[in-house]
Coordinates of C-alpha atoms and ligand atoms in Angstrom, one line a residue:
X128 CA 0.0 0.0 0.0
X129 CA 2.8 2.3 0.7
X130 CA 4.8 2.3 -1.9
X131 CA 2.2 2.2 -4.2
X132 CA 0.8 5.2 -2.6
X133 CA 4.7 7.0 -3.1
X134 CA 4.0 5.4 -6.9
X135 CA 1.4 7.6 -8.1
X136 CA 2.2 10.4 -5.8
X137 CA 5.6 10.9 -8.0
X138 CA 4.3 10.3 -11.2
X139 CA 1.8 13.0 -10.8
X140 CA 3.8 16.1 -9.2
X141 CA 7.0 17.3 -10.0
X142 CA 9.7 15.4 -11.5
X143 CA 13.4 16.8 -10.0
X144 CA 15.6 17.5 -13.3
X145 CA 19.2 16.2 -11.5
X146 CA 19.6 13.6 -8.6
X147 CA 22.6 13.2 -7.4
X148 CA 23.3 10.1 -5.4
X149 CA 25.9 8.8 -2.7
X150 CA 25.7 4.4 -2.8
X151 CA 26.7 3.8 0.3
X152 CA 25.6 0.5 2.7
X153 CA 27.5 -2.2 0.3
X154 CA 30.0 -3.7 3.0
X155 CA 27.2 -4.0 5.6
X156 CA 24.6 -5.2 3.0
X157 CA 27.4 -8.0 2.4
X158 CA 28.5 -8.5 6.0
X159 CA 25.1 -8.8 6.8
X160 CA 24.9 -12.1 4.4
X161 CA 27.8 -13.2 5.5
X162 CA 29.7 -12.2 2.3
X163 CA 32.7 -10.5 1.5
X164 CA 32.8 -6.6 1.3
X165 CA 33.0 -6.9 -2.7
X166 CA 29.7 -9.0 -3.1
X167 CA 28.2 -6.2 -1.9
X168 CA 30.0 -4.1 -4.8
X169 CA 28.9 -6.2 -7.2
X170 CA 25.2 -6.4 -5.8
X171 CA 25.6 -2.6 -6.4
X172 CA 25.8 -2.2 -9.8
X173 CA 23.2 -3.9 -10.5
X174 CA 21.0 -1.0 -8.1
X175 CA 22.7 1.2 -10.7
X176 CA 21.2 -0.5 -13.6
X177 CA 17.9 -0.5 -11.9
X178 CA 18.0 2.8 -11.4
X179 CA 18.9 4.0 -14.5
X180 CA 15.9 2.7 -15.8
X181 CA 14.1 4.4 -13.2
X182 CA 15.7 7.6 -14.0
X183 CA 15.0 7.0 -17.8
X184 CA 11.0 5.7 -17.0
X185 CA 10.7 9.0 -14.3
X186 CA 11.6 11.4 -16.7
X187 CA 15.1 12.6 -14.8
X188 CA 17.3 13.9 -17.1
X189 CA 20.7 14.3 -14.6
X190 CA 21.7 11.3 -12.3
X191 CA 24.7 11.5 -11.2
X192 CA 26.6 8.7 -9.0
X193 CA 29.0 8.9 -6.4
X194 CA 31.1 5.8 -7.2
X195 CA 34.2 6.6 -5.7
X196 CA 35.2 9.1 -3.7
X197 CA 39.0 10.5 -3.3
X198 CA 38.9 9.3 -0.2
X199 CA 38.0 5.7 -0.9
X200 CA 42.1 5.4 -2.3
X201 CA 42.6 4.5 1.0
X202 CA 40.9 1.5 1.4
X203 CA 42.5 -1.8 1.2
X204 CA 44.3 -2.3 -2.1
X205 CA 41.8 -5.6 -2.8
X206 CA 39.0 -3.5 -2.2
X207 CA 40.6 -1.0 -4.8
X208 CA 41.2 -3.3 -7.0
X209 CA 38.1 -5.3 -7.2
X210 CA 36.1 -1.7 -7.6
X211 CA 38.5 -0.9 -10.5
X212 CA 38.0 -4.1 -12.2
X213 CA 33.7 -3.4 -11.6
X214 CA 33.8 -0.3 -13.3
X215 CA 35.8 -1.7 -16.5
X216 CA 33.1 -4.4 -16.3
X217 CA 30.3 -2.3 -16.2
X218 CA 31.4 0.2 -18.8
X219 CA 32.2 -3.2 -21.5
X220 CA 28.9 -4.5 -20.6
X221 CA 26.4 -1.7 -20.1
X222 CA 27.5 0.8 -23.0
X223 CA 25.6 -0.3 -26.1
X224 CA 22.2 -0.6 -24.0
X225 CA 22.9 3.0 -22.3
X226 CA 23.3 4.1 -25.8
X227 CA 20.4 2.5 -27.5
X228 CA 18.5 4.0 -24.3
X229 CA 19.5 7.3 -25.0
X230 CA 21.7 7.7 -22.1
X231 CA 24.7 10.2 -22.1
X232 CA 27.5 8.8 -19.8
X233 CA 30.4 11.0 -18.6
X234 CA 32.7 10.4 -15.5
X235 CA 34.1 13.0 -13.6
X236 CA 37.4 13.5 -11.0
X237 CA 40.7 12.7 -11.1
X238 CA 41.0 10.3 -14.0
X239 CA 44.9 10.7 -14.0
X240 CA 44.6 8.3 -11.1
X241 CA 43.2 5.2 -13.0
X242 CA 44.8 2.3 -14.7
X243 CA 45.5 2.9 -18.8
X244 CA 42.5 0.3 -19.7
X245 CA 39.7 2.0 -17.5
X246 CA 41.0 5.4 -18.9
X247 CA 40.4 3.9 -22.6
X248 CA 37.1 2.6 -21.6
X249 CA 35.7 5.6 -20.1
X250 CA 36.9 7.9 -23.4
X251 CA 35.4 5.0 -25.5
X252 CA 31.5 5.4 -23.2
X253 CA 32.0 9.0 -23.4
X254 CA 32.7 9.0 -27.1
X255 CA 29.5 6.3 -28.3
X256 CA 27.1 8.2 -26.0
X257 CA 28.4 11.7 -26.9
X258 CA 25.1 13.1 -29.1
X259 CA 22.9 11.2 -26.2
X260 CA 20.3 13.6 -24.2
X261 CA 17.4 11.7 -23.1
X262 CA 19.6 10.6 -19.5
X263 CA 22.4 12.5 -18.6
X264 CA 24.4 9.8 -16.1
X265 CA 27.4 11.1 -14.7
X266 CA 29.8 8.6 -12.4
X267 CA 31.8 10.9 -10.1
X268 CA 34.8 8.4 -9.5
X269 CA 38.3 9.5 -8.1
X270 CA 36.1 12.5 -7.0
X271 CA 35.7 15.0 -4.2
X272 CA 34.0 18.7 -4.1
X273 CA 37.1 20.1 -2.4
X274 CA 39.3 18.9 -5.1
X275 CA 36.9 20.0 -8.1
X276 CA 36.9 23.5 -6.2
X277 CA 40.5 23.5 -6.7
X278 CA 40.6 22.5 -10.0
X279 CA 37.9 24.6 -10.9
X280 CA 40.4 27.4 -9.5
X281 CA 43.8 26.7 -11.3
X282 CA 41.8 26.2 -14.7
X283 CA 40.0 29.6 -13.9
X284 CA 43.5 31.4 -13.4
X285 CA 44.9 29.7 -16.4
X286 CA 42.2 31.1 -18.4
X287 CA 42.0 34.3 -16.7
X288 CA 45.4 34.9 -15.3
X289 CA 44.2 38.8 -15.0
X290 CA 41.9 38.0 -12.5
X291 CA 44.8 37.1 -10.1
X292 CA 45.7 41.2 -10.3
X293 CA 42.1 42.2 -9.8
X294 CA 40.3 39.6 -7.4
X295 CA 37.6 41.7 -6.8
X296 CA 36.6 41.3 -10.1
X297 CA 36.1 37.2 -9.1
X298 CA 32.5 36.6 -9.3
X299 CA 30.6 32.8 -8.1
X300 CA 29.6 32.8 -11.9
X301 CA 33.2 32.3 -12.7
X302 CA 34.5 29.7 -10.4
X303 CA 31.0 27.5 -11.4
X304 CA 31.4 27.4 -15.2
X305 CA 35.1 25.7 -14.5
X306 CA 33.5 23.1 -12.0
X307 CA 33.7 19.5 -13.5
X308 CA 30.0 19.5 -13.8
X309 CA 29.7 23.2 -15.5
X310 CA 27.1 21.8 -17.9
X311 CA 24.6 20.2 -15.8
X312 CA 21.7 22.0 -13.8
X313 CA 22.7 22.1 -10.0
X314 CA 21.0 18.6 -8.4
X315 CA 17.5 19.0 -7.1
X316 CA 17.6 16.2 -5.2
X317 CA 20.4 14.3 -3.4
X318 CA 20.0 10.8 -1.9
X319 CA 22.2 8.8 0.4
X320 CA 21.6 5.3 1.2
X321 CA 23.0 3.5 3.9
X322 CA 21.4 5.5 7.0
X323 CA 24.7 8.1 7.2
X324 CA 23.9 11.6 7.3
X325 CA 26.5 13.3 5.6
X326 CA 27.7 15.0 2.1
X327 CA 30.7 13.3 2.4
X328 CA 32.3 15.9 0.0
X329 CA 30.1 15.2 -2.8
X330 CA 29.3 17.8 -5.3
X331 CA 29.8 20.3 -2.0
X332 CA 29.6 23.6 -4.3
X333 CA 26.5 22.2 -6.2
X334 CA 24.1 21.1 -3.4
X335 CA 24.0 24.3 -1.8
X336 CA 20.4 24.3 -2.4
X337 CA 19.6 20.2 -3.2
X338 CA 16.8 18.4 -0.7
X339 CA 18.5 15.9 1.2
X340 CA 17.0 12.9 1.6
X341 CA 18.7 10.1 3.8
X342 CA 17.8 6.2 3.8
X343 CA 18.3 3.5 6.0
X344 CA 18.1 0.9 3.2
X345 CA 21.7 -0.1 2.2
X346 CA 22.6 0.8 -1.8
X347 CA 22.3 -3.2 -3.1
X348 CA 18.8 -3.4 -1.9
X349 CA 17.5 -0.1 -3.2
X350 CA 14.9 -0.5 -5.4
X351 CA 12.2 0.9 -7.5
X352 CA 9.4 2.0 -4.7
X353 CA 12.6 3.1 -2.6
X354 CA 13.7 5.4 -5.7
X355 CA 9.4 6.4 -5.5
X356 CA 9.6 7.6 -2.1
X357 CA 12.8 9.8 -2.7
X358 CA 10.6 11.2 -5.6
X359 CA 7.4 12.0 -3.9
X360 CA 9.3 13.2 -1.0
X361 CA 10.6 15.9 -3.1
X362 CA 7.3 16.6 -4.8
X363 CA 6.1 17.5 -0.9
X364 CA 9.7 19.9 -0.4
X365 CA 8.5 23.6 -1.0
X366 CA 12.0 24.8 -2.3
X367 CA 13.0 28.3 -1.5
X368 CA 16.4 29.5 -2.3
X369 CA 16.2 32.2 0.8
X370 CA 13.0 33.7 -0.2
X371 CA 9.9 33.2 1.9
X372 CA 7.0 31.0 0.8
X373 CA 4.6 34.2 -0.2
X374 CA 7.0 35.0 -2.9
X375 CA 6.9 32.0 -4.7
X376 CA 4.7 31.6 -7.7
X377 CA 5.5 28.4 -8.8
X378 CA 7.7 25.6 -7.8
X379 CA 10.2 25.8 -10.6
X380 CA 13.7 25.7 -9.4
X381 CA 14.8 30.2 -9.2
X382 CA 18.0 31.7 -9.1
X383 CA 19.4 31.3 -5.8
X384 CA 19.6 34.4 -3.7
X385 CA 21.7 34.4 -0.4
X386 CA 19.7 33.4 2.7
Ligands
LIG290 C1 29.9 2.7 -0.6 O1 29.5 1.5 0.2 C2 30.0 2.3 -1.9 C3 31.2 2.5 -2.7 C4 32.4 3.1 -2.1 C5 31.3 2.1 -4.0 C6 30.1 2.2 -4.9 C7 30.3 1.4 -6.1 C8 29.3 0.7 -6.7 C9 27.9 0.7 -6.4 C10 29.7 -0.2 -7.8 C11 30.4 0.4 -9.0 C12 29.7 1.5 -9.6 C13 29.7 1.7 -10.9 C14 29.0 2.9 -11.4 C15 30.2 0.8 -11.9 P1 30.5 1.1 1.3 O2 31.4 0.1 0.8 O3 31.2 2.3 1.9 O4 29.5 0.4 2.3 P2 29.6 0.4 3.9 O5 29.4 1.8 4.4 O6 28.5 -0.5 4.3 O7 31.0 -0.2 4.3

């Protein structure tokens, strides 16, 4: 009854444009079945896949993923490794049907970082999906908000070295449109699985004025009526941006204005 409820509640109201979403919960999901950490992993990219669809059915046009963060370097090399070896998997095995779907596929952070092969594959997705608009998936991997800030910085003053002589001149519009994701609308909605209730450095500059929307429910198990609720949850979020309710004509995401 409930989830049917969330069902038609989302399909009727507003659909957000971007959702942006931190998978987290796979080692306990596993650890909970008595599996290793990476069965967990893998049990996660198939939520991905589901989703996806979702996204596609919905009518989102920007999901973007939080696959690995710069952080997540430090966890034990197998770990690494195994997680590596997923996302080569996934990008061999999922490209032709995210293209015939329509689905755009870009990755952002530090690619530098990556093996030679998982480099190639990721030009490759990027390349076959390249004239794709119908779902605009982004996997952040090798990614954190601090370090696209900084990037977004040194590519500003390599373009703009003048500014360094008149910072006043600096203006938020000019950091944003060097941010790794300087073509996509700001998310409307973020998600995080897993019952934490964090950013976790994810898309910091971006989310200034996303709904947050926290789940116990660990990433492998998350599912289409759990993708519902985070949908119709929004639908029921009056969204601001430091105005006041009375001034709001419609719910249409505004300009933000400082609160
Ligand atoms: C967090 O769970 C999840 C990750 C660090 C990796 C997410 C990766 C995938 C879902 C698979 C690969 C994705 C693609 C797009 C191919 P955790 O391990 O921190 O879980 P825990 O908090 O329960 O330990």
């Amino acid at each position: 009854m409930k989830s049917s409820k969330h069902m038609s509640n989302a399909k009727a109201g507003v659909i957000p444009q971007h959702v942006a979403i931190i998978m987290d919960g796979n080692g306990r999901w596993a650890k909970a079945r008595f599996l290793p950490r990476t069965a967990g992993h893998a049990q996660g990219v198939k939520t991905v896949r589901k989703v996806i669809e979702s996204c596609v059915r919905s009518g989102v046009r920007y999901l973007t993923l939080f696959a690995f963060s710069s952080e997540n370097w430090q966890r034990p090399q197998e770990e690494v490794g195994v997680l590596m070896d997923l996302f080569v998997q996934a990008l061999e095995k999922e490209v032709k049907k995210l293209n015939e779907q329509g689905v755009r596929l870009r990755v952002i952070g530090e690619r530098s970082r990556f093996s030679t092969k998982l480099i190639e594959r990721i030009e490759q997705a990027e390349r076959v999906t390249q004239h794709n608009d119908r779902l605009h998936l982004t996997i952040a991997a090798s990614y954190g908000g601090r370090w696209d800030i900084v990037q977004a910085m040194h590519a500003l003053l390599q373009a703009r070295p003048d500014l360094a002589q008149s910072v006043q001149d600096l203006t938020e519009a000019d950091i944003a449109q060097h941010l790794s994701m300087a073509w996509a609308p700001d998310p409307d909605l973020f998600i995080r699985t897993g019952g934490e209730q964090r950013v976790s450095n994810f898309l910091i500059w971006q989310q200034a004025y996303s709904e947050l929307y926290f789940t116990d429910r660990f990433w492998p198990e998350f599912d289409e009526n759990d993708f519902q609720a985070a949908l119709a949850w929004y639908q029921n979020r009056e969204r601001r941006f430091g105005k006041i309710s009375e001034q709001l004509t419609k719910l249409e995401p505004k300009e933000p204005t400082a609160c």
